[in-house]
Tab-separated table of C-alpha atoms in Angstrom:
chain	number	residue	atom	x	y	z
A	1	UNK	CA	10.476	-11.957	11.795
A	2	UNK	CA	9.578	-8.725	11.046
A	3	UNK	CA	7.678	-8.182	14.498
A	4	UNK	CA	10.737	-9.344	16.475
A	5	UNK	CA	13.161	-7.095	14.682
A	6	UNK	CA	10.899	-4.219	15.022
A	7	UNK	CA	10.885	-5.051	18.391
A	8	UNK	CA	14.599	-5.336	19.239
A	9	UNK	CA	15.100	-2.173	17.267
A	10	UNK	CA	12.777	-0.447	19.710
A	11	UNK	CA	14.560	-1.676	22.741
A	12	UNK	CA	18.013	-0.712	21.024
A	13	UNK	CA	16.608	2.786	20.400
A	14	UNK	CA	15.342	3.176	24.077
A	15	UNK	CA	18.636	1.992	25.358
A	16	UNK	CA	20.796	4.105	23.171
A	17	UNK	CA	18.701	7.275	23.891
A	18	UNK	CA	18.944	6.550	27.829
A	19	UNK	CA	22.836	6.079	27.524
A	20	UNK	CA	22.965	9.606	25.472
A	21	UNK	CA	20.987	11.260	27.843
A	22	UNK	CA	23.149	9.738	30.815
A	23	UNK	CA	26.466	10.940	29.055
A	24	UNK	CA	24.933	14.325	28.267
A	25	UNK	CA	23.862	14.731	32.181
A	26	UNK	CA	27.151	13.706	33.278
A	27	UNK	CA	28.970	16.133	31.100
A	28	UNK	CA	26.833	19.176	31.985
A	29	UNK	CA	27.022	18.496	35.664
A	30	UNK	CA	30.785	18.020	35.364
A	31	UNK	CA	30.901	21.719	33.165
A	32	UNK	CA	28.670	23.322	35.902
A	33	UNK	CA	30.994	22.286	38.601
A	34	UNK	CA	34.098	23.343	37.000
A	35	UNK	CA	32.388	26.913	36.455
A	36	UNK	CA	31.389	26.992	40.114
A	37	UNK	CA	34.667	26.142	41.463
A	38	UNK	CA	36.453	28.771	38.720
A	39	UNK	CA	34.259	31.743	39.922
A	40	UNK	CA	34.394	30.803	43.754
A	41	UNK	CA	36.911	32.738	45.678
A	42	UNK	CA	38.041	30.206	47.818
A	43	UNK	CA	40.548	26.747	47.439
A	44	UNK	CA	38.689	23.809	46.339
A	45	UNK	CA	39.352	22.011	49.621
A	46	UNK	CA	38.491	24.091	52.957
A	47	UNK	CA	41.527	25.116	55.112
A	48	UNK	CA	41.991	22.393	57.741
A	49	UNK	CA	39.060	20.368	56.450
A	50	UNK	CA	40.689	16.977	58.132
A	51	UNK	CA	42.146	18.769	61.100
A	52	UNK	CA	40.652	18.579	64.770
A	53	UNK	CA	37.765	20.817	65.497
A	54	UNK	CA	39.912	22.962	68.144
A	55	UNK	CA	42.361	23.563	65.130
A	56	UNK	CA	39.910	24.507	62.697
A	57	UNK	CA	38.196	27.022	64.734
A	58	UNK	CA	41.558	28.594	65.671
A	59	UNK	CA	42.319	28.698	61.851
A	60	UNK	CA	39.210	30.359	61.025
A	61	UNK	CA	39.542	32.690	63.738
A	62	UNK	CA	42.795	34.178	62.620
A	63	UNK	CA	41.441	34.229	58.903
A	64	UNK	CA	38.731	36.342	60.249
A	65	UNK	CA	40.961	38.755	61.870
A	66	UNK	CA	42.976	39.420	58.932
A	67	UNK	CA	40.875	42.052	57.300
A	68	UNK	CA	41.216	43.975	60.576
A	69	UNK	CA	45.073	43.985	60.756
A	70	UNK	CA	46.617	47.619	60.280
A	71	UNK	CA	50.276	47.885	60.294
A	72	UNK	CA	52.089	51.161	59.423
A	73	UNK	CA	56.057	50.638	59.695
A	74	UNK	CA	58.183	53.826	60.146
A	75	UNK	CA	59.494	54.764	56.656
A	76	UNK	CA	62.643	56.837	57.508
A	77	UNK	CA	65.528	54.784	59.400
A	78	UNK	CA	69.295	55.826	59.870
A	79	UNK	CA	70.206	53.874	56.720
A	80	UNK	CA	67.700	55.901	54.492
A	81	UNK	CA	68.605	59.266	56.220
A	82	UNK	CA	72.557	58.317	55.217
A	83	UNK	CA	71.959	57.112	51.585
A	84	UNK	CA	69.907	60.130	51.085
A	85	UNK	CA	72.941	62.529	51.695
A	86	UNK	CA	74.866	60.820	49.010
A	87	UNK	CA	72.419	59.733	46.288
A	88	UNK	CA	69.130	61.848	45.495
A	89	UNK	CA	66.044	60.574	47.139
A	90	UNK	CA	62.787	61.561	45.589
A	91	UNK	CA	60.579	59.977	48.077
A	92	UNK	CA	62.477	61.391	51.000
A	93	UNK	CA	59.678	64.255	51.528
A	94	UNK	CA	57.349	61.643	50.954
A	95	UNK	CA	58.282	59.343	53.935
A	96	UNK	CA	58.705	62.517	56.048
A	97	UNK	CA	55.266	63.615	55.982
A	98	UNK	CA	53.982	59.956	56.528
A	99	UNK	CA	55.921	59.553	59.514
A	100	UNK	CA	55.315	63.044	60.830
A	101	UNK	CA	51.572	62.168	60.919
A	102	UNK	CA	52.156	58.739	62.528
A	103	UNK	CA	54.555	60.207	65.218
A	104	UNK	CA	52.183	63.027	66.092
A	105	UNK	CA	49.241	60.487	66.344
A	106	UNK	CA	51.079	58.084	68.851
A	107	UNK	CA	52.340	61.296	70.731
A	108	UNK	CA	48.725	62.444	71.453
A	109	UNK	CA	47.511	58.898	72.158
A	110	UNK	CA	50.106	58.481	74.988
A	111	UNK	CA	48.891	61.289	76.402
A	112	UNK	CA	44.886	61.571	75.706
A	113	UNK	CA	42.986	58.054	76.041
A	114	UNK	CA	40.195	59.552	74.063
A	115	UNK	CA	42.044	59.350	70.799
A	116	UNK	CA	41.773	55.987	68.987
A	117	UNK	CA	43.557	54.508	65.721
A	118	UNK	CA	42.263	54.599	62.463
A	119	UNK	CA	40.361	51.805	61.269
A	120	UNK	CA	41.165	49.462	58.196
A	121	UNK	CA	38.516	50.855	56.248
A	122	UNK	CA	38.474	54.452	57.597
A	123	UNK	CA	39.270	57.360	55.347
A	124	UNK	CA	41.501	59.979	56.773
A	125	UNK	CA	38.905	62.573	56.413
A	126	UNK	CA	36.599	60.864	58.435
A	127	UNK	CA	39.195	59.915	60.990
A	128	UNK	CA	39.999	63.684	61.402
A	129	UNK	CA	36.210	64.668	61.703
A	130	UNK	CA	35.923	61.885	64.428
A	131	UNK	CA	38.903	63.199	66.349
A	132	UNK	CA	37.449	66.715	65.872
A	133	UNK	CA	33.815	66.874	65.890
A	134	UNK	CA	33.513	70.622	65.999
A	135	UNK	CA	35.058	71.012	62.605
A	136	UNK	CA	32.195	69.629	60.792
A	137	UNK	CA	30.408	72.396	58.903
A	138	UNK	CA	32.567	75.255	60.161
A	139	UNK	CA	35.363	77.045	58.868
A	140	UNK	CA	37.880	74.378	60.304
A	141	UNK	CA	36.678	71.912	57.955
A	142	UNK	CA	38.844	73.747	55.248
A	143	UNK	CA	41.745	72.984	57.144
A	144	UNK	CA	40.831	69.096	57.401
A	145	UNK	CA	40.052	68.894	53.740
A	146	UNK	CA	43.311	70.799	52.643
A	147	UNK	CA	45.448	68.279	55.002
A	148	UNK	CA	43.726	64.948	53.491
A	149	UNK	CA	44.578	66.394	50.099
A	150	UNK	CA	47.775	66.988	51.011
A	151	UNK	CA	48.270	63.492	52.360
A	152	UNK	CA	47.054	61.739	49.698
A	153	UNK	CA	49.181	63.737	47.470
A	154	UNK	CA	52.141	62.511	49.872
A	155	UNK	CA	51.236	58.892	49.895
A	156	UNK	CA	49.476	58.102	46.501
A	157	UNK	CA	49.888	61.042	43.813
A	158	UNK	CA	52.303	60.440	41.408
A	159	UNK	CA	52.601	64.072	40.913
A	160	UNK	CA	56.352	65.561	42.343
A	161	UNK	CA	56.096	66.019	46.327
A	162	UNK	CA	59.107	68.631	47.014
A	163	UNK	CA	60.183	70.615	49.986
A	164	UNK	CA	57.364	73.537	49.050
A	165	UNK	CA	54.605	70.567	49.380
A	166	UNK	CA	56.204	69.438	52.393
A	167	UNK	CA	56.459	72.786	54.316
A	168	UNK	CA	52.690	73.652	53.644
A	169	UNK	CA	51.957	69.899	54.803
A	170	UNK	CA	53.577	70.501	58.106
A	171	UNK	CA	51.798	73.817	58.683
A	172	UNK	CA	48.304	72.372	58.138
A	173	UNK	CA	49.729	69.413	60.684
A	174	UNK	CA	50.321	71.706	63.097
A	175	UNK	CA	46.974	73.236	62.720
A	176	UNK	CA	45.143	69.850	62.727
A	177	UNK	CA	47.049	68.760	66.193
A	178	UNK	CA	45.479	71.714	67.792
A	179	UNK	CA	42.467	71.321	66.941
A	180	UNK	CA	42.733	67.754	67.875
A	181	UNK	CA	43.707	68.841	71.236
A	182	UNK	CA	40.888	71.429	71.496
A	183	UNK	CA	38.300	69.017	71.085
A	184	UNK	CA	38.995	66.667	73.922
A	185	UNK	CA	35.961	67.303	75.868
A	186	UNK	CA	33.876	66.561	73.197
A	187	UNK	CA	35.623	63.181	72.462
A	188	UNK	CA	35.191	62.427	76.070
A	189	UNK	CA	31.396	63.222	75.963
A	190	UNK	CA	31.018	60.998	72.842
A	191	UNK	CA	32.837	57.997	74.977
A	192	UNK	CA	30.994	58.485	77.938
A	193	UNK	CA	27.552	59.722	77.172
A	194	UNK	CA	25.513	61.226	80.177
A	195	UNK	CA	23.048	59.379	81.751
A	196	UNK	CA	19.789	60.854	83.206
A	197	UNK	CA	17.964	58.925	85.670
A	198	UNK	CA	14.109	59.408	86.004
A	199	UNK	CA	12.356	57.892	88.991
A	200	UNK	CA	8.494	57.666	88.371
A	201	UNK	CA	5.729	57.093	91.295
A	202	UNK	CA	3.003	54.853	90.557
A	203	UNK	CA	0.173	54.209	92.621
A	204	UNK	CA	-1.876	50.874	92.458
A	205	UNK	CA	-5.887	50.312	93.442
A	206	UNK	CA	-4.792	49.295	96.943
A	207	UNK	CA	-3.418	52.714	97.512
A	208	UNK	CA	0.206	51.337	97.423
A	209	UNK	CA	3.052	53.514	95.821
A	210	UNK	CA	5.863	51.676	93.490
A	211	UNK	CA	8.504	53.699	92.445
A	212	UNK	CA	10.147	53.035	88.891
A	213	UNK	CA	13.486	53.876	87.615
A	214	UNK	CA	14.312	54.824	84.484
A	215	UNK	CA	17.646	55.873	82.822
A	216	UNK	CA	18.052	57.588	79.490
A	217	UNK	CA	21.271	57.407	78.058
A	218	UNK	CA	22.321	60.342	75.659
A	219	UNK	CA	23.598	59.351	72.162
A	220	UNK	CA	26.374	61.097	70.450
A	221	UNK	CA	25.592	63.901	68.310
A	222	UNK	CA	26.891	62.755	64.873
A	223	UNK	CA	24.480	64.972	62.778
A	224	UNK	CA	26.765	67.534	61.616
A	225	UNK	CA	29.438	64.814	60.362
A	226	UNK	CA	26.451	62.471	58.773
A	227	UNK	CA	25.381	65.891	57.182
A	228	UNK	CA	28.416	66.993	55.973
A	229	UNK	CA	29.503	63.182	54.424
A	230	UNK	CA	26.139	63.461	52.543
A	231	UNK	CA	26.502	67.066	51.662
A	232	UNK	CA	27.342	66.943	47.797
A	233	UNK	CA	30.731	68.679	46.797
A	234	UNK	CA	29.237	71.436	44.536
A	235	UNK	CA	27.316	72.849	47.692
A	236	UNK	CA	30.398	72.931	49.864
A	237	UNK	CA	31.945	76.581	50.592
A	238	UNK	CA	34.595	77.139	48.351
A	239	UNK	CA	37.941	77.661	49.465
A	240	UNK	CA	38.237	81.049	51.494
A	241	UNK	CA	41.279	82.516	53.173
A	242	UNK	CA	39.579	81.809	56.934
A	243	UNK	CA	42.134	78.934	57.171
A	244	UNK	CA	44.662	81.694	57.656
A	245	UNK	CA	43.332	82.406	61.195
A	246	UNK	CA	46.081	80.736	62.962
A	247	UNK	CA	49.345	82.559	61.840
A	248	UNK	CA	51.623	80.291	59.860
A	249	UNK	CA	54.668	81.920	61.531
A	250	UNK	CA	53.551	80.897	64.809
A	251	UNK	CA	56.265	78.076	66.418
A	252	UNK	CA	54.046	76.947	69.289
A	253	UNK	CA	51.081	75.233	69.877
A	254	UNK	CA	47.521	76.347	71.559
A	255	UNK	CA	48.491	74.997	74.673
A	256	UNK	CA	52.157	75.518	74.789
A	257	UNK	CA	53.153	79.423	74.447
A	258	UNK	CA	56.738	78.837	75.033
A	259	UNK	CA	59.580	81.177	73.214
A	260	UNK	CA	60.948	78.446	71.405
A	261	UNK	CA	61.037	78.415	67.854
A	262	UNK	CA	60.306	74.921	67.609
A	263	UNK	CA	56.784	74.020	66.377
A	264	UNK	CA	54.254	71.686	68.099
A	265	UNK	CA	54.674	69.220	65.150
A	266	UNK	CA	58.422	69.399	65.042
A	267	UNK	CA	58.403	68.514	69.023
A	268	UNK	CA	56.672	65.121	67.930
A	269	UNK	CA	58.943	64.274	65.691
A	270	UNK	CA	62.055	62.592	66.531
A	271	UNK	CA	65.501	64.728	66.197
A	272	UNK	CA	66.663	62.459	63.518
A	273	UNK	CA	63.555	62.730	61.811
A	274	UNK	CA	63.186	66.478	62.308
A	275	UNK	CA	62.116	68.289	59.350
A	276	UNK	CA	64.565	71.021	57.742
A	277	UNK	CA	63.204	73.170	55.010
A	278	UNK	CA	65.741	73.012	51.945
A	279	UNK	CA	66.096	75.315	48.985
A	280	UNK	CA	64.770	73.895	46.122
A	281	UNK	CA	67.577	73.848	43.344
A	282	UNK	CA	67.095	75.694	40.356
A	283	UNK	CA	66.699	73.054	37.401
């Protein structure tokens, strides 16, 4: 009788242990799945999981190109300009600055095919150095650095961006436009590298000559730009007055020496968005 009870207790103990192990396994698996789904940056069910194959491919294609979508709308409109006359708008100078750069790039791209759009993950400084290859490691790099600082101030910095900052911004933009125009040949050489053709004559054992053509494609020389990007900020030359080599009071571009008083930047902006310096009111 005691042997039978001991056998039953052993069987019950084994069954209870197996049941407890099975329950713990299910609980642990459920917790692991919960944490995995919570940390994953995707829905629990894939988008278009039950859709046809063509529709799934179209959905994935559109989701892939989202990161490359770039859109910068025009900030100044007729309604904003009319409202700024009656109600003080502290963002008016910022909108003028950003629209001036956008309009300038659009006008330059309509006349020059070597000027491309700025990438979604491309900084303003790298974009301008790409348009002005000769500015890397030169005195003109100071102008680009100062313009990028003023552009970031107008777009992101919470400090006041008033009439004086806008005037300085427009002067720097005028200089940058001249630099972009002067670097047209360098951009064209980078887009269409020179191809050197070399013909090699070989003579076989049977005294037969065979010609072999080898083409060497020149690569764009970006060493100066890469060197400037890798150069620490402490070793860069300090601000000097070399950026004043272009007269601030000049109202014409490097390619247009007309007697008009309007600068090249003002000609790139539409009349309704033209910049008119205002006197700062005393507080």
